[in-house]
Amino acid sequence: REDAASANTFAKMMFGTPNSTFLDKYMETAATDSEIENKPVLFDVGWEVAKKVGGIYTVLRSKAPVTVEEWGARYALVAPYNHETAPTEFERLPAGPLTAPVLQRLLDNHGIVVHFGKWLVEGYPKVFLIDLQSSMARLSEWRTELQSGFEVPSDTEANDAIVFGFQSALLLKEFALTNRNNRYIAHFHEWQSSVGLLVARKWSVPIATIFTTHATLLGRYMSAGGVDLYNHLQALNPDEEASKRGIYNRHWIEQQAAQKATVFTTVSEITAYEAEMVLKRKADVILPNGLKLDKTAALHEFQNLHAKSKAVLHEFMRGHFYGHYDFDLDNVCIHPCMHGWMAITILLLSSLPSLCLYLICPPSFPPLCRSCTSSQL
């Protein structure tokens, strides 16, 4: 009973705080202790959370409301902290009683600064934004541990990815060690965030991992260089081609992440084929990019409302003008005018100029159409 009560508290308080504007109702959802205890905690680890760089920002942002609705307080994202975008993308929140000790130990034991709060997008998912500069002094140590013999000290992007990878692995490790009765899933998006997956596996952190690529790094470079990639994949030597382009250190990270992940996914069959040839692992699951249907539903609602309003106006025009002026309602444009008056322009299928009819319009009201004359009104 104590373990179940602990799991219940954990599921409700893990990433939830009194300042949450969206997750409160999910944290308070009634569920049995056994149901909560068996549900895992999900982390999305990405380079573009609260920081728009490319398409992964859109992927993570668009999936956030659906994931929050499905996972509630058991979902959070992990990403680097960006000083320029944080003021408009991120709102700091006080960490809950089960999260605050983890962040404090990261600061005390490793000097890692983590900003906890919510991403200011639909769904308001909870985020852990890690300050890369707080660990930059350990870059050389971590880079040697990861890639001794083929590291590239001048590769700034890879250096940042390595620092973030070790930081995110330490964050996941602290959560796993602090709450041993709970299960964890970490979903890593693209090679920049996947160093954390490699480090977590090396340290035997008890979490399940997912790695997703939308297109391989080597494939992007080759295609940008004008190579007909898909006609050369069968005979491709990925390591050699990556070395020629000076990206072997990055390619190695991506390839190792695909091979060591618990589950490896791509977004299409053609990308799965590319990944199998380049990363040397067949995708376990193909997850096509989704379509958020409520946007489409909202559009249909707008179109339906427009059609209903148009039908009312047509009925009004038929009642007032038919018998005096006969015209095709499909060739009628309705213009809003100043002071709330309405003008109806009837596009005649003859050589006559457009005829403007003013409804309940005073004589002093100026014509909407410059081509109209007093004799035409």
mmCIF file of C-alpha atoms in Angstrom:
data_model
loop_
_atom_site.group_PDB
_atom_site.id
_atom_site.type_symbol
_atom_site.label_atom_id
_atom_site.label_comp_id
_atom_site.label_asym_id
_atom_site.label_seq_id
_atom_site.Cartn_x
_atom_site.Cartn_y
_atom_site.Cartn_z
ATOM 1 C CA ARG A 1 0.000 0.000 0.000
ATOM 2 C CA GLU A 2 2.869 2.374 0.781
ATOM 3 C CA ASP A 3 4.479 1.657 -2.622
ATOM 4 C CA ALA A 4 1.173 2.253 -4.399
ATOM 5 C CA ALA A 5 0.603 5.493 -2.504
ATOM 6 C CA SER A 6 4.118 6.596 -3.413
ATOM 7 C CA ALA A 7 3.476 5.851 -7.080
ATOM 8 C CA ASN A 8 0.211 7.770 -6.913
ATOM 9 C CA THR A 9 1.964 10.796 -5.444
ATOM 10 C CA PHE A 10 4.750 10.513 -7.996
ATOM 11 C CA ALA A 11 2.390 10.409 -10.974
ATOM 12 C CA LYS A 12 0.548 13.478 -9.742
ATOM 13 C CA MET A 13 3.506 15.551 -8.588
ATOM 14 C CA MET A 14 6.350 14.551 -10.925
ATOM 15 C CA PHE A 15 6.174 17.532 -13.250
ATOM 16 C CA GLY A 16 3.089 19.256 -11.907
ATOM 17 C CA THR A 17 3.062 22.463 -9.887
ATOM 18 C CA PRO A 18 0.283 24.703 -8.613
ATOM 19 C CA ASN A 19 1.153 27.196 -11.375
ATOM 20 C CA SER A 20 0.412 24.736 -14.147
ATOM 21 C CA THR A 21 -2.286 26.118 -16.421
ATOM 22 C CA PHE A 22 -3.087 22.951 -18.305
ATOM 23 C CA LEU A 23 -1.949 19.812 -16.512
ATOM 24 C CA ASP A 24 -3.816 20.300 -13.255
ATOM 25 C CA LYS A 25 -6.915 18.470 -14.468
ATOM 26 C CA TYR A 26 -4.796 15.536 -15.604
ATOM 27 C CA MET A 27 -2.839 15.380 -12.355
ATOM 28 C CA GLU A 28 -6.139 15.222 -10.493
ATOM 29 C CA THR A 29 -7.704 12.562 -12.721
ATOM 30 C CA ALA A 30 -9.047 9.716 -10.611
ATOM 31 C CA ALA A 31 -7.191 6.459 -11.240
ATOM 32 C CA THR A 32 -6.458 3.364 -9.257
ATOM 33 C CA ASP A 33 -3.054 3.056 -7.624
ATOM 34 C CA SER A 34 -2.222 0.005 -9.740
ATOM 35 C CA GLU A 35 -3.034 1.879 -12.962
ATOM 36 C CA ILE A 36 -0.754 4.772 -12.040
ATOM 37 C CA GLU A 37 2.010 2.504 -10.799
ATOM 38 C CA ASN A 38 2.147 0.651 -14.131
ATOM 39 C CA LYS A 39 2.310 3.779 -16.284
ATOM 40 C CA PRO A 40 5.789 4.900 -17.361
ATOM 41 C CA VAL A 41 7.202 8.404 -17.497
ATOM 42 C CA LEU A 42 8.068 9.806 -20.924
ATOM 43 C CA PHE A 43 10.826 12.280 -21.804
ATOM 44 C CA ASP A 44 11.129 13.809 -25.265
ATOM 45 C CA VAL A 45 14.765 14.835 -25.732
ATOM 46 C CA GLY A 46 15.331 17.269 -28.575
ATOM 47 C CA TRP A 47 17.598 20.057 -29.756
ATOM 48 C CA GLU A 48 14.729 22.348 -30.796
ATOM 49 C CA VAL A 49 12.482 22.682 -27.772
ATOM 50 C CA ALA A 50 11.648 26.341 -27.079
ATOM 51 C CA LYS A 51 14.169 27.191 -29.813
ATOM 52 C CA LYS A 52 13.191 27.179 -33.481
ATOM 53 C CA VAL A 53 16.007 25.974 -35.721
ATOM 54 C CA GLY A 54 14.360 23.679 -38.264
ATOM 55 C CA GLY A 55 11.594 21.155 -38.741
ATOM 56 C CA ILE A 56 12.040 19.247 -35.466
ATOM 57 C CA TYR A 57 10.712 22.299 -33.618
ATOM 58 C CA THR A 58 7.443 21.913 -35.515
ATOM 59 C CA VAL A 59 7.351 18.159 -34.881
ATOM 60 C CA LEU A 60 7.781 18.529 -31.120
ATOM 61 C CA ARG A 61 5.503 21.537 -30.877
ATOM 62 C CA SER A 62 2.659 19.919 -32.825
ATOM 63 C CA LYS A 63 2.798 16.649 -30.887
ATOM 64 C CA ALA A 64 2.905 18.380 -27.485
ATOM 65 C CA PRO A 65 -0.848 18.917 -26.884
ATOM 66 C CA VAL A 66 -1.728 15.356 -27.898
ATOM 67 C CA THR A 67 1.075 13.888 -25.775
ATOM 68 C CA VAL A 68 0.140 16.009 -22.764
ATOM 69 C CA GLU A 69 -3.465 14.889 -23.063
ATOM 70 C CA GLU A 70 -2.398 11.248 -23.270
ATOM 71 C CA TRP A 71 0.385 11.231 -20.652
ATOM 72 C CA GLY A 72 -0.569 14.093 -18.354
ATOM 73 C CA ALA A 73 1.944 14.841 -15.600
ATOM 74 C CA ARG A 74 4.110 11.911 -16.682
ATOM 75 C CA TYR A 75 5.447 13.791 -19.706
ATOM 76 C CA ALA A 76 8.212 16.376 -20.055
ATOM 77 C CA LEU A 77 10.736 17.542 -22.636
ATOM 78 C CA VAL A 78 14.483 17.978 -22.224
ATOM 79 C CA ALA A 79 16.490 20.452 -24.305
ATOM 80 C CA PRO A 80 19.315 23.004 -24.190
ATOM 81 C CA TYR A 81 18.502 26.378 -22.671
ATOM 82 C CA ASN A 82 18.678 29.266 -25.132
ATOM 83 C CA HIS A 83 19.027 32.753 -23.639
ATOM 84 C CA GLU A 84 17.617 34.486 -26.716
ATOM 85 C CA THR A 85 14.425 32.471 -27.201
ATOM 86 C CA ALA A 86 13.607 31.569 -23.589
ATOM 87 C CA PRO A 87 11.931 34.898 -22.712
ATOM 88 C CA THR A 88 9.216 34.330 -25.343
ATOM 89 C CA GLU A 89 9.057 30.515 -25.442
ATOM 90 C CA PHE A 90 9.475 29.503 -21.808
ATOM 91 C CA GLU A 91 7.926 30.309 -18.437
ATOM 92 C CA ARG A 92 9.787 29.271 -15.327
ATOM 93 C CA LEU A 93 7.879 27.317 -12.659
ATOM 94 C CA PRO A 94 8.863 26.100 -9.200
ATOM 95 C CA ALA A 95 9.801 22.428 -9.315
ATOM 96 C CA GLY A 96 7.560 19.949 -7.497
ATOM 97 C CA PRO A 97 8.649 18.016 -4.386
ATOM 98 C CA LEU A 98 9.897 15.043 -6.417
ATOM 99 C CA THR A 99 11.596 17.122 -9.105
ATOM 100 C CA ALA A 100 13.324 19.771 -7.013
ATOM 101 C CA PRO A 101 15.719 17.334 -5.233
ATOM 102 C CA VAL A 102 16.839 15.924 -8.606
ATOM 103 C CA LEU A 103 17.659 19.371 -9.953
ATOM 104 C CA GLN A 104 19.433 20.337 -6.735
ATOM 105 C CA ARG A 105 21.652 17.238 -6.830
ATOM 106 C CA LEU A 106 22.563 17.961 -10.449
ATOM 107 C CA LEU A 107 23.655 21.433 -9.378
ATOM 108 C CA ASP A 108 25.480 20.349 -6.213
ATOM 109 C CA ASN A 109 27.218 17.251 -7.593
ATOM 110 C CA HIS A 110 27.840 18.229 -11.201
ATOM 111 C CA GLY A 111 27.380 21.992 -11.417
ATOM 112 C CA ILE A 112 24.600 21.539 -13.991
ATOM 113 C CA VAL A 113 22.024 24.343 -14.119
ATOM 114 C CA VAL A 114 18.548 23.203 -15.189
ATOM 115 C CA HIS A 115 15.660 25.603 -15.763
ATOM 116 C CA PHE A 116 12.291 23.969 -15.084
ATOM 117 C CA GLY A 117 9.016 25.346 -16.390
ATOM 118 C CA LYS A 118 6.522 25.105 -19.224
ATOM 119 C CA TRP A 119 6.891 25.578 -22.956
ATOM 120 C CA LEU A 120 4.543 28.346 -24.082
ATOM 121 C CA VAL A 121 2.828 26.372 -26.824
ATOM 122 C CA GLU A 122 -0.514 24.591 -27.007
ATOM 123 C CA GLY A 123 -0.680 22.026 -24.217
ATOM 124 C CA TYR A 124 1.909 23.838 -22.076
ATOM 125 C CA PRO A 125 4.181 20.785 -21.679
ATOM 126 C CA LYS A 126 6.702 20.791 -18.852
ATOM 127 C CA VAL A 127 10.319 21.268 -19.937
ATOM 128 C CA PHE A 128 13.790 20.889 -18.479
ATOM 129 C CA LEU A 129 16.070 23.364 -20.244
ATOM 130 C CA ILE A 130 19.732 22.673 -19.474
ATOM 131 C CA ASP A 131 22.348 25.427 -19.528
ATOM 132 C CA LEU A 132 25.191 24.104 -21.692
ATOM 133 C CA GLN A 133 27.638 26.692 -20.374
ATOM 134 C CA SER A 134 27.332 25.317 -16.844
ATOM 135 C CA SER A 135 29.194 22.165 -17.978
ATOM 136 C CA MET A 136 31.388 23.465 -20.787
ATOM 137 C CA ALA A 137 34.477 23.068 -18.592
ATOM 138 C CA ARG A 138 34.027 19.282 -18.861
ATOM 139 C CA LEU A 139 33.805 19.234 -22.654
ATOM 140 C CA SER A 140 37.299 17.837 -23.236
ATOM 141 C CA GLU A 141 36.805 15.107 -20.627
ATOM 142 C CA TRP A 142 33.423 14.034 -21.990
ATOM 143 C CA ARG A 143 34.471 14.247 -25.642
ATOM 144 C CA THR A 144 37.461 11.986 -24.990
ATOM 145 C CA GLU A 145 35.268 9.524 -23.078
ATOM 146 C CA LEU A 146 32.846 9.362 -25.994
ATOM 147 C CA GLN A 147 35.082 9.597 -29.073
ATOM 148 C CA SER A 148 38.677 9.036 -28.062
ATOM 149 C CA GLY A 149 40.833 8.807 -31.197
ATOM 150 C CA PHE A 150 38.491 10.447 -33.690
ATOM 151 C CA GLU A 151 37.089 13.482 -31.890
ATOM 152 C CA VAL A 152 37.048 16.840 -33.691
ATOM 153 C CA PRO A 153 37.709 19.656 -31.171
ATOM 154 C CA SER A 154 36.892 22.358 -33.730
ATOM 155 C CA ASP A 155 33.362 21.044 -34.411
ATOM 156 C CA THR A 156 31.315 23.461 -32.322
ATOM 157 C CA GLU A 157 27.926 21.869 -33.029
ATOM 158 C CA ALA A 158 29.205 18.405 -32.128
ATOM 159 C CA ASN A 159 30.832 19.805 -28.986
ATOM 160 C CA ASP A 160 27.525 21.314 -27.860
ATOM 161 C CA ALA A 161 25.757 18.024 -28.636
ATOM 162 C CA ILE A 162 28.281 16.115 -26.505
ATOM 163 C CA VAL A 163 27.910 18.449 -23.528
ATOM 164 C CA PHE A 164 24.113 18.341 -23.762
ATOM 165 C CA GLY A 165 24.211 14.565 -24.145
ATOM 166 C CA PHE A 166 26.129 14.001 -20.915
ATOM 167 C CA GLN A 167 23.963 16.546 -19.099
ATOM 168 C CA SER A 168 20.711 14.928 -20.243
ATOM 169 C CA ALA A 169 22.042 11.458 -19.364
ATOM 170 C CA LEU A 170 22.845 12.670 -15.848
ATOM 171 C CA LEU A 171 19.343 14.138 -15.551
ATOM 172 C CA LEU A 172 17.741 10.853 -16.600
ATOM 173 C CA LYS A 173 20.047 8.919 -14.299
ATOM 174 C CA GLU A 174 19.092 11.066 -11.302
ATOM 175 C CA PHE A 175 15.381 10.556 -11.961
ATOM 176 C CA ALA A 176 15.835 6.795 -12.383
ATOM 177 C CA LEU A 177 17.866 6.454 -9.183
ATOM 178 C CA THR A 178 15.603 8.721 -7.148
ATOM 179 C CA ASN A 179 12.369 6.969 -8.086
ATOM 180 C CA ARG A 180 13.375 3.346 -8.588
ATOM 181 C CA ASN A 181 9.818 1.981 -8.619
ATOM 182 C CA ASN A 182 8.916 3.848 -11.796
ATOM 183 C CA ARG A 183 9.607 3.073 -15.435
ATOM 184 C CA TYR A 184 11.099 5.582 -17.850
ATOM 185 C CA ILE A 185 11.104 6.077 -21.605
ATOM 186 C CA ALA A 186 13.382 8.619 -23.284
ATOM 187 C CA HIS A 187 12.661 9.501 -26.912
ATOM 188 C CA PHE A 188 15.666 11.109 -28.661
ATOM 189 C CA HIS A 189 15.098 13.134 -31.844
ATOM 190 C CA GLU A 190 17.911 13.375 -34.429
ATOM 191 C CA TRP A 191 21.631 13.051 -33.870
ATOM 192 C CA GLN A 192 22.148 16.318 -31.938
ATOM 193 C CA SER A 193 20.218 14.999 -28.933
ATOM 194 C CA SER A 194 21.238 11.356 -29.176
ATOM 195 C CA VAL A 195 24.523 11.491 -27.263
ATOM 196 C CA GLY A 196 22.423 11.189 -24.119
ATOM 197 C CA LEU A 197 21.154 7.841 -25.395
ATOM 198 C CA LEU A 198 24.712 6.540 -25.875
ATOM 199 C CA VAL A 199 25.853 7.730 -22.458
ATOM 200 C CA ALA A 200 22.765 6.332 -20.722
ATOM 201 C CA ARG A 201 23.409 2.940 -22.307
ATOM 202 C CA LYS A 202 27.091 3.082 -21.344
ATOM 203 C CA TRP A 203 26.195 3.876 -17.737
ATOM 204 C CA SER A 204 23.426 1.233 -17.695
ATOM 205 C CA VAL A 205 20.776 3.755 -16.713
ATOM 206 C CA PRO A 206 17.512 1.775 -16.308
ATOM 207 C CA ILE A 207 15.446 3.452 -19.027
ATOM 208 C CA ALA A 208 13.976 2.365 -22.364
ATOM 209 C CA THR A 209 15.160 4.461 -25.295
ATOM 210 C CA ILE A 210 13.734 5.459 -28.687
ATOM 211 C CA PHE A 211 15.723 7.100 -31.464
ATOM 212 C CA THR A 212 14.004 8.758 -34.425
ATOM 213 C CA THR A 213 15.604 10.133 -37.568
ATOM 214 C CA HIS A 214 13.735 12.054 -40.255
ATOM 215 C CA ALA A 215 16.657 11.764 -42.670
ATOM 216 C CA THR A 216 20.206 10.584 -42.093
ATOM 217 C CA LEU A 217 22.929 13.176 -41.663
ATOM 218 C CA LEU A 218 25.071 11.610 -44.382
ATOM 219 C CA GLY A 219 22.097 11.467 -46.727
ATOM 220 C CA ARG A 220 21.499 15.188 -46.266
ATOM 221 C CA TYR A 221 25.140 16.007 -47.061
ATOM 222 C CA MET A 222 25.262 13.774 -50.118
ATOM 223 C CA SER A 223 21.986 15.078 -51.517
ATOM 224 C CA ALA A 224 23.104 18.668 -50.940
ATOM 225 C CA GLY A 225 26.244 17.829 -52.930
ATOM 226 C CA GLY A 226 24.227 16.697 -55.924
ATOM 227 C CA VAL A 227 24.660 12.936 -55.404
ATOM 228 C CA ASP A 228 21.816 10.697 -56.583
ATOM 229 C CA LEU A 229 21.614 9.143 -53.137
ATOM 230 C CA TYR A 230 19.023 6.407 -53.568
ATOM 231 C CA ASN A 231 20.695 4.977 -56.671
ATOM 232 C CA HIS A 232 23.982 4.655 -54.764
ATOM 233 C CA LEU A 233 22.791 3.285 -51.415
ATOM 234 C CA GLN A 234 23.392 -0.390 -52.238
ATOM 235 C CA ALA A 235 27.099 0.201 -52.910
ATOM 236 C CA LEU A 236 27.564 2.913 -50.291
ATOM 237 C CA ASN A 237 30.332 2.774 -47.685
ATOM 238 C CA PRO A 238 28.839 5.146 -45.072
ATOM 239 C CA ASP A 239 31.941 5.515 -42.891
ATOM 240 C CA GLU A 240 34.135 6.301 -45.884
ATOM 241 C CA GLU A 241 31.681 8.809 -47.338
ATOM 242 C CA ALA A 242 31.259 10.516 -43.957
ATOM 243 C CA SER A 243 35.036 10.769 -43.578
ATOM 244 C CA LYS A 244 35.363 12.353 -47.025
ATOM 245 C CA ARG A 245 32.921 15.060 -45.960
ATOM 246 C CA GLY A 246 34.510 15.654 -42.561
ATOM 247 C CA ILE A 247 31.456 14.533 -40.593
ATOM 248 C CA TYR A 248 32.504 11.085 -39.415
ATOM 249 C CA ASN A 249 32.323 12.159 -35.742
ATOM 250 C CA ARG A 250 28.686 13.216 -36.218
ATOM 251 C CA HIS A 251 27.783 10.242 -38.392
ATOM 252 C CA TRP A 252 29.213 7.912 -35.743
ATOM 253 C CA ILE A 253 26.919 9.445 -33.091
ATOM 254 C CA GLU A 254 23.856 8.975 -35.302
ATOM 255 C CA GLN A 255 24.799 5.427 -36.305
ATOM 256 C CA GLN A 256 25.509 4.345 -32.734
ATOM 257 C CA ALA A 257 22.247 5.867 -31.508
ATOM 258 C CA ALA A 258 20.273 3.906 -34.107
ATOM 259 C CA GLN A 259 22.057 0.678 -33.231
ATOM 260 C CA LYS A 260 21.890 0.997 -29.441
ATOM 261 C CA ALA A 261 18.344 2.351 -29.046
ATOM 262 C CA THR A 262 15.729 0.025 -27.610
ATOM 263 C CA VAL A 263 13.485 1.028 -30.517
ATOM 264 C CA PHE A 264 14.617 2.715 -33.740
ATOM 265 C CA THR A 265 12.050 4.588 -35.834
ATOM 266 C CA THR A 266 11.871 6.641 -39.016
ATOM 267 C CA VAL A 267 9.082 8.599 -40.685
ATOM 268 C CA SER A 268 8.671 6.889 -44.076
ATOM 269 C CA GLU A 269 9.538 3.745 -45.981
ATOM 270 C CA ILE A 270 12.112 5.525 -48.138
ATOM 271 C CA THR A 271 13.797 6.981 -45.038
ATOM 272 C CA ALA A 272 13.746 3.543 -43.440
ATOM 273 C CA TYR A 273 15.567 2.142 -46.490
ATOM 274 C CA GLU A 274 18.100 4.979 -46.347
ATOM 275 C CA ALA A 275 18.643 4.450 -42.608
ATOM 276 C CA GLU A 276 19.132 0.710 -43.037
ATOM 277 C CA MET A 277 21.885 1.314 -45.595
ATOM 278 C CA VAL A 278 23.553 4.241 -43.806
ATOM 279 C CA LEU A 279 23.006 3.489 -40.112
ATOM 280 C CA LYS A 280 23.096 -0.301 -40.453
ATOM 281 C CA ARG A 281 19.863 -1.029 -38.626
ATOM 282 C CA LYS A 282 16.420 -1.701 -39.974
ATOM 283 C CA ALA A 283 13.735 0.514 -38.451
ATOM 284 C CA ASP A 284 11.559 -1.258 -35.905
ATOM 285 C CA VAL A 285 8.629 1.055 -36.564
ATOM 286 C CA ILE A 286 7.743 3.596 -39.251
ATOM 287 C CA LEU A 287 5.948 6.587 -37.739
ATOM 288 C CA PRO A 288 4.664 8.916 -40.480
ATOM 289 C CA ASN A 289 4.369 12.574 -39.577
ATOM 290 C CA GLY A 290 0.807 13.132 -38.417
ATOM 291 C CA LEU A 291 -1.959 15.612 -39.212
ATOM 292 C CA LYS A 292 -3.675 17.411 -36.358
ATOM 293 C CA LEU A 293 -7.310 16.939 -37.344
ATOM 294 C CA ASP A 294 -8.875 19.546 -35.082
ATOM 295 C CA LYS A 295 -7.394 22.270 -37.303
ATOM 296 C CA THR A 296 -9.177 20.727 -40.273
ATOM 297 C CA ALA A 297 -12.391 20.357 -38.283
ATOM 298 C CA ALA A 298 -12.240 24.025 -37.336
ATOM 299 C CA LEU A 299 -11.886 24.942 -41.007
ATOM 300 C CA HIS A 300 -14.952 22.894 -41.911
ATOM 301 C CA GLU A 301 -16.924 24.581 -39.139
ATOM 302 C CA PHE A 302 -15.940 27.971 -40.534
ATOM 303 C CA GLN A 303 -16.927 26.930 -44.051
ATOM 304 C CA ASN A 304 -20.284 25.631 -42.846
ATOM 305 C CA LEU A 305 -20.966 28.868 -40.967
ATOM 306 C CA HIS A 306 -20.026 30.869 -44.067
ATOM 307 C CA ALA A 307 -22.439 28.814 -46.203
ATOM 308 C CA LYS A 308 -25.305 29.323 -43.718
ATOM 309 C CA SER A 309 -24.726 33.087 -43.577
ATOM 310 C CA LYS A 310 -24.540 33.284 -47.351
ATOM 311 C CA ALA A 311 -27.858 31.438 -47.668
ATOM 312 C CA VAL A 312 -29.531 33.972 -45.329
ATOM 313 C CA LEU A 313 -28.232 36.890 -47.419
ATOM 314 C CA HIS A 314 -29.362 35.256 -50.642
ATOM 315 C CA GLU A 315 -32.842 34.764 -49.222
ATOM 316 C CA PHE A 316 -32.911 38.444 -48.259
ATOM 317 C CA MET A 317 -31.895 39.516 -51.786
ATOM 318 C CA ARG A 318 -34.458 37.276 -53.431
ATOM 319 C CA GLY A 319 -37.213 38.757 -51.264
ATOM 320 C CA HIS A 320 -36.246 42.377 -51.978
ATOM 321 C CA PHE A 321 -35.096 42.403 -55.607
ATOM 322 C CA TYR A 322 -36.580 39.515 -57.562
ATOM 323 C CA GLY A 323 -39.401 40.778 -59.751
ATOM 324 C CA HIS A 324 -37.697 44.177 -60.033
ATOM 325 C CA TYR A 325 -34.152 43.077 -60.806
ATOM 326 C CA ASP A 326 -33.515 39.515 -61.955
ATOM 327 C CA PHE A 327 -29.909 38.363 -61.591
ATOM 328 C CA ASP A 328 -27.792 35.294 -60.870
ATOM 329 C CA LEU A 329 -26.992 35.028 -57.165
ATOM 330 C CA ASP A 330 -23.786 33.133 -57.994
ATOM 331 C CA ASN A 331 -22.465 36.350 -59.575
ATOM 332 C CA VAL A 332 -23.158 38.564 -56.566
ATOM 333 C CA CYS A 333 -20.422 40.081 -54.397
ATOM 334 C CA ILE A 334 -21.412 41.478 -51.008
ATOM 335 C CA HIS A 335 -19.290 44.363 -49.672
ATOM 336 C CA PRO A 336 -19.345 45.771 -46.149
ATOM 337 C CA CYS A 337 -19.472 49.572 -46.194
ATOM 338 C CA MET A 338 -18.801 52.321 -43.703
ATOM 339 C CA HIS A 339 -21.197 52.789 -40.783
ATOM 340 C CA GLY A 340 -22.421 49.215 -41.142
ATOM 341 C CA TRP A 341 -24.201 49.677 -44.510
ATOM 342 C CA MET A 342 -23.998 46.912 -47.068
ATOM 343 C CA ALA A 343 -23.652 47.154 -50.831
ATOM 344 C CA ILE A 344 -24.384 44.392 -53.304
ATOM 345 C CA THR A 345 -22.463 44.443 -56.570
ATOM 346 C CA ILE A 346 -24.200 42.494 -59.321
ATOM 347 C CA LEU A 347 -21.820 41.370 -62.019
ATOM 348 C CA LEU A 348 -23.915 41.481 -65.172
ATOM 349 C CA LEU A 349 -23.100 39.028 -67.940
ATOM 350 C CA SER A 350 -23.363 41.793 -70.547
ATOM 351 C CA SER A 351 -21.383 44.802 -71.673
ATOM 352 C CA LEU A 352 -23.031 47.008 -69.045
ATOM 353 C CA PRO A 353 -20.840 48.258 -66.185
ATOM 354 C CA SER A 354 -21.285 46.781 -62.736
ATOM 355 C CA LEU A 355 -24.496 47.881 -61.062
ATOM 356 C CA CYS A 356 -24.329 48.787 -57.367
ATOM 357 C CA LEU A 357 -27.482 48.526 -55.286
ATOM 358 C CA TYR A 358 -27.415 50.061 -51.817
ATOM 359 C CA LEU A 359 -29.596 48.624 -49.106
ATOM 360 C CA ILE A 360 -31.264 51.071 -46.743
ATOM 361 C CA CYS A 361 -28.626 53.592 -47.711
ATOM 362 C CA PRO A 362 -29.280 57.341 -47.265
ATOM 363 C CA PRO A 363 -29.049 59.578 -50.371
ATOM 364 C CA SER A 364 -25.975 61.308 -48.967
ATOM 365 C CA PHE A 365 -24.043 58.043 -48.701
ATOM 366 C CA PRO A 366 -21.216 58.009 -51.300
ATOM 367 C CA PRO A 367 -21.234 55.253 -53.940
ATOM 368 C CA LEU A 368 -18.926 52.327 -53.222
ATOM 369 C CA CYS A 369 -18.156 51.753 -56.857
ATOM 370 C CA ARG A 370 -16.542 54.706 -58.668
ATOM 371 C CA SER A 371 -18.030 53.538 -61.996
ATOM 372 C CA CYS A 372 -21.592 53.919 -60.701
ATOM 373 C CA THR A 373 -23.639 56.982 -61.687
ATOM 374 C CA SER A 374 -26.757 58.387 -60.115
ATOM 375 C CA SER A 375 -28.807 57.038 -63.026
ATOM 376 C CA GLN A 376 -27.541 53.541 -62.337
ATOM 377 C CA LEU A 377 -28.388 53.585 -58.635
#
